[in-house]
Amino acid sequence: MPIKSRIRTIPDYPKPGIMFRDITTLLQDPVGFRLTIERLVAPYADQRIDKVAAIEARGFIIGGAVAEKLEAGFVPVRKKGKLPHATVGRDYQLEYGTDRVEVHHDAILEGEKVLLVDDLIATGGTAMASVELIEEIGGDIVACAFIVDLPDLGGAKRIRDKGLALHTLCEFEGD
Ligand code: AMP
């Protein structure tokens, strides 16, 4: 388990009851970082990927490296109010309240093939909102790729139920 064994779990962070899956221990290890990028890239090496879209902020660390390997462009999906040019956005539900993701309206051209990347999928709220945004501006999602899946929280199922390909490197039981 070269990926999973390098991920550190912090109980009760950022609040009681959450088991925080900390990927910094994976990425600070040169072998861990290289294997992570290799495994995220492998299924798409012979496919056309025009853009890698990654979700702020931990998604950016891996999204940039994956985009470079796939000779694709990089598109940041950012939290509300961070992008300087005209954006499209989607609100999504959190446990308490809502959050919003935004992308530049011209970041992806009609019909471009997009790989969506983030560090972890839990409830899938962030990923689903990002998928909708990318599709709204014309992107064609090839797959959604994550280092970690928390299957008990249902996000992976939401992605599959939408008919999208899902690619994850390891999973943790519970939340
Ligand atoms: P969700 O929208 O519920 O799928 O949450 C996904 C986002 O929240 C990702 O960007 C993760 O970085 C973060 N996240 C949610 N749960 C955890 C967890 N247990 N450990 C680390 N990050 C988490």
XYZ file of C-alpha atoms and ligand atoms in Angstrom:
198
model
C 0.000 0.000 0.000
C 2.584 2.572 -1.034
C 0.021 5.406 -1.265
C -2.355 4.664 1.625
C 0.395 3.880 4.133
C 1.944 7.314 3.512
C -1.281 9.205 4.343
C -1.497 10.417 7.944
C -4.806 10.391 9.826
C -5.482 13.194 12.318
C -8.486 12.387 14.544
C -10.869 15.232 15.456
C -9.476 17.756 12.944
C -10.756 20.352 12.096
C -13.561 19.463 14.483
C -14.557 16.587 16.780
C -15.559 13.400 14.962
C -13.696 14.102 11.693
C -10.845 11.771 10.727
C -8.715 14.124 8.627
C -6.751 12.312 5.905
C -3.553 14.332 5.645
C -1.839 13.951 2.264
C 1.140 16.177 3.203
C 2.975 13.089 4.484
C 2.416 11.397 1.113
C 3.525 14.384 -0.950
C 6.567 15.321 1.150
C 8.009 11.881 0.427
C 9.694 11.979 -3.010
C 8.691 8.370 -3.761
C 5.151 9.004 -2.531
C 4.761 12.110 -4.681
C 6.169 10.426 -7.785
C 3.984 7.314 -7.379
C 0.893 9.456 -6.779
C 1.377 11.421 -9.986
C 2.313 8.300 -11.995
C -0.820 6.474 -10.845
C -3.114 9.410 -11.471
C -1.697 9.878 -14.975
C -1.429 6.205 -16.078
C -4.998 5.579 -17.351
C -4.928 8.732 -19.495
C -1.428 8.488 -20.959
C -2.758 7.393 -24.350
C -5.963 9.434 -24.281
C -6.630 12.961 -25.430
C -6.794 15.257 -22.402
C -6.899 18.962 -23.297
C -7.271 20.407 -19.797
C -6.717 19.219 -16.256
C -9.115 21.081 -13.949
C -8.160 20.965 -10.263
C -10.031 22.072 -7.164
C -8.582 24.625 -4.707
C -6.371 24.181 -2.827
C -4.895 20.709 -2.393
C -6.076 19.701 -5.856
C -3.719 22.312 -7.332
C -0.621 20.498 -6.018
C -1.385 17.328 -7.918
C -3.331 18.912 -10.794
C -0.336 20.923 -11.993
C 1.950 17.899 -12.025
C -0.680 15.722 -13.748
C -1.339 18.368 -16.416
C 2.357 18.701 -17.205
C 2.749 14.909 -17.608
C -0.312 14.706 -19.880
C 0.855 17.738 -21.908
C -2.478 19.341 -21.065
C -3.392 22.828 -19.910
C -4.203 23.551 -16.267
C -7.487 25.125 -15.088
C -8.000 26.216 -11.471
C -11.445 25.686 -9.959
C -11.417 28.251 -7.139
C -13.480 29.226 -4.144
C -15.715 32.287 -4.320
C -14.201 35.605 -5.364
C -10.616 34.507 -6.082
C -10.517 34.604 -9.887
C -9.854 38.001 -11.504
C -11.767 37.672 -14.797
C -15.436 36.875 -15.596
C -16.469 33.609 -13.981
C -19.272 31.077 -13.838
C -20.028 29.647 -10.399
C -22.012 26.995 -8.548
C -23.183 26.998 -4.959
C -23.175 23.677 -3.161
C -24.326 22.374 0.177
C -21.995 21.882 3.124
C -22.960 20.175 6.378
C -23.765 23.667 7.689
C -24.428 26.342 5.046
C -23.162 26.575 1.483
C -19.939 27.167 -0.405
C -19.228 28.197 -3.985
C -16.767 27.146 -6.691
C -15.948 29.305 -9.710
C -14.045 28.983 -12.958
C -13.115 31.532 -15.637
C -15.837 31.380 -18.294
C -13.229 31.037 -21.063
C -10.941 28.512 -19.303
C -12.218 25.569 -21.335
C -13.300 25.600 -24.967
C -16.418 23.858 -26.296
C -15.748 20.115 -26.637
C -12.382 20.084 -24.888
C -11.572 16.867 -23.012
C -11.184 17.510 -19.288
C -9.764 15.485 -16.406
C -11.023 16.750 -13.021
C -8.605 16.246 -10.111
C -8.773 16.722 -6.333
C -7.057 15.187 -3.322
C -10.108 13.530 -1.776
C -13.780 12.784 -2.435
C -16.088 12.670 0.578
C -19.754 13.650 0.010
C -18.913 14.685 -3.555
C -20.502 18.124 -3.185
C -17.377 19.977 -4.293
C -16.684 17.607 -7.171
C -20.279 17.581 -8.453
C -20.441 21.394 -8.439
C -17.122 21.480 -10.320
C -18.369 18.929 -12.869
C -21.467 21.055 -13.509
C -19.380 24.180 -13.996
C -17.024 22.504 -16.454
C -19.950 21.098 -18.425
C -21.690 24.499 -18.403
C -18.746 26.125 -20.209
C -18.578 23.301 -22.760
C -16.024 20.882 -21.304
C -16.355 17.135 -21.850
C -15.345 15.331 -18.628
C -13.252 12.231 -19.378
C -12.936 11.228 -15.698
C -12.724 12.474 -12.119
C -9.536 11.435 -10.314
C -8.789 11.577 -6.580
C -6.022 10.257 -4.358
C -8.465 9.290 -1.574
C -12.027 7.983 -1.631
C -14.197 7.958 1.503
C -16.829 5.591 0.028
C -19.105 5.654 3.083
C -19.835 9.352 2.438
C -21.291 8.576 -0.990
C -19.410 10.997 -3.265
C -17.907 8.282 -5.452
C -21.375 6.831 -6.018
C -22.723 10.267 -6.990
C -19.995 10.585 -9.639
C -20.669 7.080 -11.012
C -24.441 7.591 -10.945
C -23.937 10.639 -13.159
C -22.307 8.297 -15.677
C -18.804 9.668 -15.159
C -15.638 7.595 -14.890
C -14.087 7.664 -11.412
C -10.447 6.958 -10.611
C -9.161 6.771 -7.015
C -5.872 5.485 -5.602
C -6.973 4.330 -2.147
C -9.935 4.380 0.193
C -10.599 4.726 3.915
C -13.605 3.227 5.707
C -15.867 5.551 7.671
C -15.563 9.299 7.591
P -16.789 16.763 -0.352
O -17.285 17.986 -1.099
O -17.649 16.419 0.830
O -16.530 15.589 -1.267
O -15.408 17.185 0.313
C -14.247 17.179 -0.446
C -13.288 18.255 -0.040
O -13.176 18.408 1.390
C -11.911 17.906 -0.562
O -11.398 19.035 -1.233
C -11.106 17.522 0.665
O -9.877 18.166 0.612
C -11.919 17.972 1.875
N -12.201 16.894 2.845
C -13.414 16.404 3.177
N -13.332 15.443 4.113
C -12.021 15.285 4.385
C -11.263 14.410 5.272
N -11.850 13.500 6.060
N -9.919 14.532 5.274
C -9.304 15.444 4.470
N -9.946 16.284 3.633
C -11.295 16.217 3.585
